[in-house]
PDB file of C-alpha atoms in Angstrom:
ATOM      1  CA  MET A 921     -51.471-159.810-129.858  1.00 83.00           C
ATOM      2  CA  VAL A 922     -54.290-157.391-130.663  1.00 90.00           C
ATOM      3  CA  ALA A 923     -53.693-155.419-127.464  1.00 88.00           C
ATOM      4  CA  ALA A 924     -49.946-155.233-128.172  1.00 90.00           C
ATOM      5  CA  GLY A 925     -50.744-154.116-131.720  1.00 88.00           C
ATOM      6  CA  ALA A 926     -52.981-151.332-130.396  1.00 91.00           C
ATOM      7  CA  TRP A 927     -50.150-150.271-128.083  1.00 88.00           C
ATOM      8  CA  ALA A 928     -47.597-150.171-130.913  1.00 89.00           C
ATOM      9  CA  ALA A 929     -49.958-148.428-133.340  1.00 90.00           C
ATOM     10  CA  GLN A 930     -50.731-145.559-130.975  1.00 94.00           C
ATOM     11  CA  GLN A 931     -47.110-144.933-129.892  1.00 93.00           C
ATOM     12  CA  PRO A 932     -46.568-142.024-132.337  1.00 93.00           C
ATOM     13  CA  LEU A 933     -49.544-140.268-130.758  1.00 95.00           C
ATOM     14  CA  ASP A 934     -48.454-140.740-127.147  1.00 95.00           C
ATOM     15  CA  ARG A 935     -44.873-139.794-128.027  1.00 95.00           C
ATOM     16  CA  ALA A 936     -46.207-136.422-129.189  1.00 95.00           C
ATOM     17  CA  ILE A 937     -48.531-135.980-126.196  1.00 96.00           C
ATOM     18  CA  PHE A 938     -46.041-136.956-123.483  1.00 96.00           C
ATOM     19  CA  ARG A 939     -43.055-135.494-125.370  1.00 96.00           C
ATOM     20  CA  VAL A 940     -41.006-138.595-124.631  1.00 96.00           C
ATOM     21  CA  ASP A 941     -39.275-140.198-127.611  1.00 95.00           C
ATOM     22  CA  TYR A 942     -39.624-143.721-126.219  1.00 93.00           C
ATOM     23  CA  ASP A 943     -40.629-146.534-128.551  1.00 93.00           C
ATOM     24  CA  ASP A 944     -41.023-150.073-127.225  1.00 92.00           C
ATOM     25  CA  THR A 945     -40.412-151.609-130.634  1.00 93.00           C
ATOM     26  CA  GLU A 946     -37.112-149.703-130.829  1.00 94.00           C
ATOM     27  CA  LEU A 947     -36.072-150.842-127.360  1.00 94.00           C
ATOM     28  CA  LEU A 948     -36.879-154.461-128.219  1.00 95.00           C
ATOM     29  CA  GLY A 949     -35.674-154.454-131.826  1.00 96.00           C
ATOM     30  CA  LYS A 950     -32.327-152.850-131.084  1.00 96.00           C
ATOM     31  CA  ALA A 951     -31.706-155.435-128.383  1.00 96.00           C
ATOM     32  CA  PHE A 952     -31.485-158.007-131.194  1.00 96.00           C
ATOM     33  CA  THR A 953     -30.146-156.041-134.152  1.00 95.00           C
ATOM     34  CA  ARG A 954     -28.686-152.621-134.794  1.00 90.00           C
ATOM     35  CA  GLY A 955     -29.327-152.823-138.523  1.00 93.00           C
ATOM     36  CA  ARG A 956     -32.199-151.431-140.579  1.00 95.00           C
ATOM     37  CA  SER A 957     -34.441-154.355-139.632  1.00 96.00           C
ATOM     38  CA  TRP A 958     -34.841-153.312-135.974  1.00 96.00           C
ATOM     39  CA  PRO A 959     -38.402-151.939-136.506  1.00 94.00           C
ATOM     40  CA  LEU A 960     -39.599-155.269-137.914  1.00 96.00           C
ATOM     41  CA  VAL A 961     -37.754-157.326-135.298  1.00 97.00           C
ATOM     42  CA  GLY A 962     -38.978-155.049-132.518  1.00 95.00           C
ATOM     43  CA  THR A 963     -42.571-155.267-133.710  1.00 94.00           C
ATOM     44  CA  PHE A 964     -42.452-159.068-133.820  1.00 96.00           C
ATOM     45  CA  VAL A 965     -40.897-159.268-130.348  1.00 96.00           C
ATOM     46  CA  HIS A 966     -43.449-156.768-129.006  1.00 93.00           C
ATOM     47  CA  LEU A 967     -46.368-158.725-130.498  1.00 94.00           C
ATOM     48  CA  GLY A 968     -44.893-161.977-129.192  1.00 95.00           C
ATOM     49  CA  ASN A 969     -44.596-160.528-125.698  1.00 93.00           C
ATOM     50  CA  GLY A 970     -48.213-159.362-125.932  1.00 93.00           C
ATOM     51  CA  ALA A 971     -49.344-162.808-127.058  1.00 93.00           C
ATOM     52  CA  ALA A 972     -47.466-164.474-124.188  1.00 94.00           C
ATOM     53  CA  LEU A 973     -48.973-162.116-121.613  1.00 92.00           C
ATOM     54  CA  GLY A 974     -52.384-162.618-123.230  1.00 91.00           C
ATOM     55  CA  ALA A 975     -52.054-166.395-122.926  1.00 92.00           C
ATOM     56  CA  LEU A 976     -51.128-166.148-119.251  1.00 93.00           C
ATOM     57  CA  TYR A 977     -53.944-163.674-118.719  1.00 92.00           C
ATOM     58  CA  SER A 978     -56.516-166.004-120.284  1.00 90.00           C
ATOM     59  CA  ILE A 979     -55.571-168.656-117.736  1.00 91.00           C
ATOM     60  CA  ALA A 980     -55.521-166.326-114.727  1.00 92.00           C
ATOM     61  CA  ALA A 981     -58.440-163.980-115.502  1.00 91.00           C
ATOM     62  CA  PRO A 982     -61.327-166.363-114.748  1.00 89.00           C
ATOM     63  CA  ARG A 983     -59.842-167.024-111.302  1.00 91.00           C
ATOM     64  CA  MET A 984     -59.422-163.363-110.365  1.00 92.00           C
ATOM     65  CA  PRO A 985     -61.847-162.231-107.643  1.00 94.00           C
ATOM     66  CA  VAL A 986     -62.442-158.803-109.220  1.00 93.00           C
ATOM     67  CA  PRO A 987     -65.054-157.553-111.715  1.00 89.00           C
ATOM     68  CA  SER A 988     -64.328-158.679-115.276  1.00 86.00           C
ATOM     69  CA  TRP A 989     -63.964-155.104-116.564  1.00 87.00           C
ATOM     70  CA  SER A 990     -61.045-154.474-114.174  1.00 94.00           C
ATOM     71  CA  ARG A 991     -59.009-157.632-114.775  1.00 94.00           C
ATOM     72  CA  GLY A 992     -57.091-156.534-117.873  1.00 95.00           C
ATOM     73  CA  PRO A 993     -56.111-153.102-116.552  1.00 96.00           C
ATOM     74  CA  LEU A 994     -55.205-154.587-113.156  1.00 96.00           C
ATOM     75  CA  VAL A 995     -52.880-157.194-114.682  1.00 95.00           C
ATOM     76  CA  ALA A 996     -51.270-154.734-117.110  1.00 95.00           C
ATOM     77  CA  LEU A 997     -50.689-152.033-114.498  1.00 97.00           C
ATOM     78  CA  THR A 998     -49.313-154.603-112.034  1.00 96.00           C
ATOM     79  CA  GLU A 999     -46.865-155.790-114.699  1.00 94.00           C
ATOM     80  CA  HIS A1000     -45.917-152.168-115.409  1.00 96.00           C
ATOM     81  CA  LEU A1001     -45.214-151.350-111.762  1.00 97.00           C
ATOM     82  CA  ALA A1002     -43.273-154.591-111.299  1.00 97.00           C
ATOM     83  CA  THR A1003     -41.062-154.101-114.366  1.00 95.00           C
ATOM     84  CA  TRP A1004     -40.570-150.312-114.445  1.00 96.00           C
ATOM     85  CA  PRO A1005     -37.501-150.484-112.155  1.00 95.00           C
ATOM     86  CA  LEU A1006     -35.792-152.529-114.896  1.00 94.00           C
ATOM     87  CA  VAL A1007     -35.433-149.376-117.043  1.00 95.00           C
ATOM     88  CA  PHE A1008     -32.566-148.435-114.733  1.00 95.00           C
ATOM     89  CA  VAL A1009     -30.845-151.720-115.649  1.00 95.00           C
ATOM     90  CA  ALA A1010     -31.656-151.396-119.367  1.00 93.00           C
ATOM     91  CA  GLU A1011     -30.077-147.944-119.464  1.00 95.00           C
ATOM     92  CA  ARG A1012     -26.807-149.525-118.381  1.00 95.00           C
ATOM     93  CA  ILE A1013     -26.676-152.815-120.308  1.00 96.00           C
ATOM     94  CA  HIS A1014     -28.847-152.398-123.442  1.00 95.00           C
ATOM     95  CA  PRO A1015     -26.700-152.692-126.603  1.00 95.00           C
ATOM     96  CA  ALA A1016     -28.228-149.468-127.999  1.00 95.00           C
ATOM     97  CA  ARG A1017     -28.363-147.569-124.701  1.00 95.00           C
ATOM     98  CA  ASP A1018     -26.677-144.520-126.244  1.00 94.00           C
ATOM     99  CA  GLU A1019     -29.417-144.284-128.902  1.00 94.00           C
ATOM    100  CA  LEU A1020     -32.382-144.608-126.522  1.00 94.00           C
ATOM    101  CA  PRO A1021     -33.938-141.890-124.353  1.00 94.00           C
ATOM    102  CA  LYS A1022     -33.234-141.902-120.624  1.00 94.00           C
ATOM    103  CA  LEU A1023     -36.379-143.137-118.876  1.00 95.00           C
ATOM    104  CA  SER A1024     -35.366-143.636-115.247  1.00 94.00           C
ATOM    105  CA  GLY A1025     -36.334-140.701-113.087  1.00 94.00           C
ATOM    106  CA  SER A1026     -38.573-139.233-115.803  1.00 96.00           C
ATOM    107  CA  LEU A1027     -42.146-138.633-114.669  1.00 97.00           C
ATOM    108  CA  PRO A1028     -43.387-138.072-118.262  1.00 97.00           C
ATOM    109  CA  ALA A1029     -41.811-141.388-119.332  1.00 97.00           C
ATOM    110  CA  PHE A1030     -43.446-143.166-116.391  1.00 98.00           C
ATOM    111  CA  ALA A1031     -46.811-141.577-117.246  1.00 97.00           C
ATOM    112  CA  GLN A1032     -46.396-142.585-120.894  1.00 97.00           C
ATOM    113  CA  ALA A1033     -45.621-146.187-119.940  1.00 96.00           C
ATOM    114  CA  THR A1034     -48.566-146.186-117.515  1.00 97.00           C
ATOM    115  CA  TRP A1035     -50.879-145.012-120.314  1.00 97.00           C
ATOM    116  CA  ARG A1036     -49.563-147.709-122.659  1.00 96.00           C
ATOM    117  CA  HIS A1037     -50.083-150.446-120.090  1.00 95.00           C
ATOM    118  CA  LEU A1038     -53.560-149.181-119.259  1.00 96.00           C
ATOM    119  CA  LEU A1039     -54.511-149.195-122.953  1.00 96.00           C
ATOM    120  CA  PHE A1040     -53.069-152.695-123.348  1.00 94.00           C
ATOM    121  CA  GLY A1041     -54.997-153.913-120.300  1.00 95.00           C
ATOM    122  CA  VAL A1042     -58.313-152.404-121.380  1.00 95.00           C
ATOM    123  CA  VAL A1043     -58.043-153.926-124.877  1.00 95.00           C
ATOM    124  CA  LEU A1044     -56.876-157.291-123.507  1.00 94.00           C
ATOM    125  CA  GLY A1045     -59.576-157.426-120.845  1.00 92.00           C
ATOM    126  CA  GLU A1046     -62.363-156.404-123.195  1.00 92.00           C
ATOM    127  CA  LEU A1047     -61.317-158.948-125.827  1.00 91.00           C
ATOM    128  CA  GLU A1048     -61.173-161.701-123.226  1.00 88.00           C
ATOM    129  CA  ARG A1049     -64.543-160.686-121.800  1.00 85.00           C
ATOM    130  CA  ARG A1050     -66.218-160.677-125.219  1.00 86.00           C
ATOM    131  CA  LEU A1051     -64.566-163.820-126.565  1.00 86.00           C
ATOM    132  CA  ASN A1052     -65.037-165.835-123.365  1.00 80.00           C
ATOM    133  CA  PRO A1053     -68.336-164.776-121.809  1.00 75.00           C
ATOM    134  CA  PRO A1054     -69.276-166.318-118.470  1.00 73.00           C
ATOM    135  CA  PRO A1055     -71.203-169.572-118.722  1.00 73.00           C
ATOM    136  CA  ASP A1056     -74.975-169.397-118.781  1.00 74.00           C
ATOM    137  CA  PRO A1057     -76.497-169.662-115.312  1.00 76.00           C
ATOM    138  CA  GLU A1058     -77.804-173.030-114.207  1.00 74.00           C
ATOM    139  CA  PRO A1059     -81.449-173.566-115.111  1.00 76.00           C
ATOM    140  CA  PRO A1060     -83.800-173.709-112.138  1.00 73.00           C
ATOM    141  CA  PRO A1061     -84.493-177.206-110.824  1.00 71.00           C
ATOM    142  CA  PRO A1062     -87.565-178.869-112.288  1.00 73.00           C
ATOM    143  CA  TYR A1063     -90.708-178.612-110.218  1.00 66.00           C
ATOM    144  CA  ASP A1064     -92.725-181.338-111.911  1.00 63.00           C
ATOM    145  CA  HIS A1065     -92.890-183.240-108.629  1.00 62.00           C
ATOM    146  CA  VAL A1066     -95.117-180.551-107.067  1.00 61.00           C
ATOM    147  CA  VAL A1067     -97.385-179.805-110.045  1.00 62.00           C
ATOM    148  CA  SER A1068    -100.187-182.024-111.302  1.00 60.00           C
ATOM    149  CA  SER A1069    -101.003-182.495-114.943  1.00 62.00           C
ATOM    150  CA  ASN A1070    -103.652-179.752-114.742  1.00 64.00           C
ATOM    151  CA  GLY A1071    -101.056-177.214-113.459  1.00 60.00           C
ATOM    152  CA  HIS A1072    -102.722-176.636-110.075  1.00 64.00           C
ATOM    153  CA  GLY A1073    -100.544-178.714-107.794  1.00 60.00           C
ATOM    154  CA  ARG A1074    -100.944-182.034-106.054  1.00 61.00           C
ATOM    155  CA  LEU A1075    -103.135-182.846-103.143  1.00 63.00           C
ATOM    156  CA  GLU A1076    -100.187-184.355-101.252  1.00 66.00           C
ATOM    157  CA  HIS A1077     -98.610-180.896-100.966  1.00 61.00           C
ATOM    158  CA  VAL A1078    -101.626-179.195 -99.434  1.00 64.00           C
ATOM    159  CA  ALA A1079    -100.906-177.851 -95.982  1.00 65.00           C
ATOM    160  CA  THR A1080    -103.609-178.160 -93.391  1.00 65.00           C
ATOM    161  CA  SER A1081    -103.977-176.140 -90.263  1.00 64.00           C
ATOM    162  CA  GLY A1082    -104.855-178.161 -87.416  1.00 58.00           C
TER     163      GLY A1082
END
């Protein structure tokens, strides 16, 4: 949820930078209501989606054979590339399609969505890494069996040359 919150909070900034008037909370909120409550509904749906992806990520991340710093961005960018083609469908069936910007075929919109997913992935991955550090390494096996009480070893373990 934190990563999705960071995404939503920075949207006004990336909308100005990329010059694309695309807001995920608007897309999600207006799918459920066209009234004045769409920003609140959209924010809750967006945070819920982030929490769901975060829960799946927390299960999958420890099993991923890549460095821990790359797991969050890798998952988020994979999700982005897998779902981006759906904007073409959304532009045709979304209830508020006439009020939303056209995203398909727009390189700035794709770059904006890539940035948002990268930010989400970095925040998600870093939170997971800090909240769930790897287990402590196994302690070395005891070596009491080869050391005498005076710390100099046992006569049984002396090697002779013969």
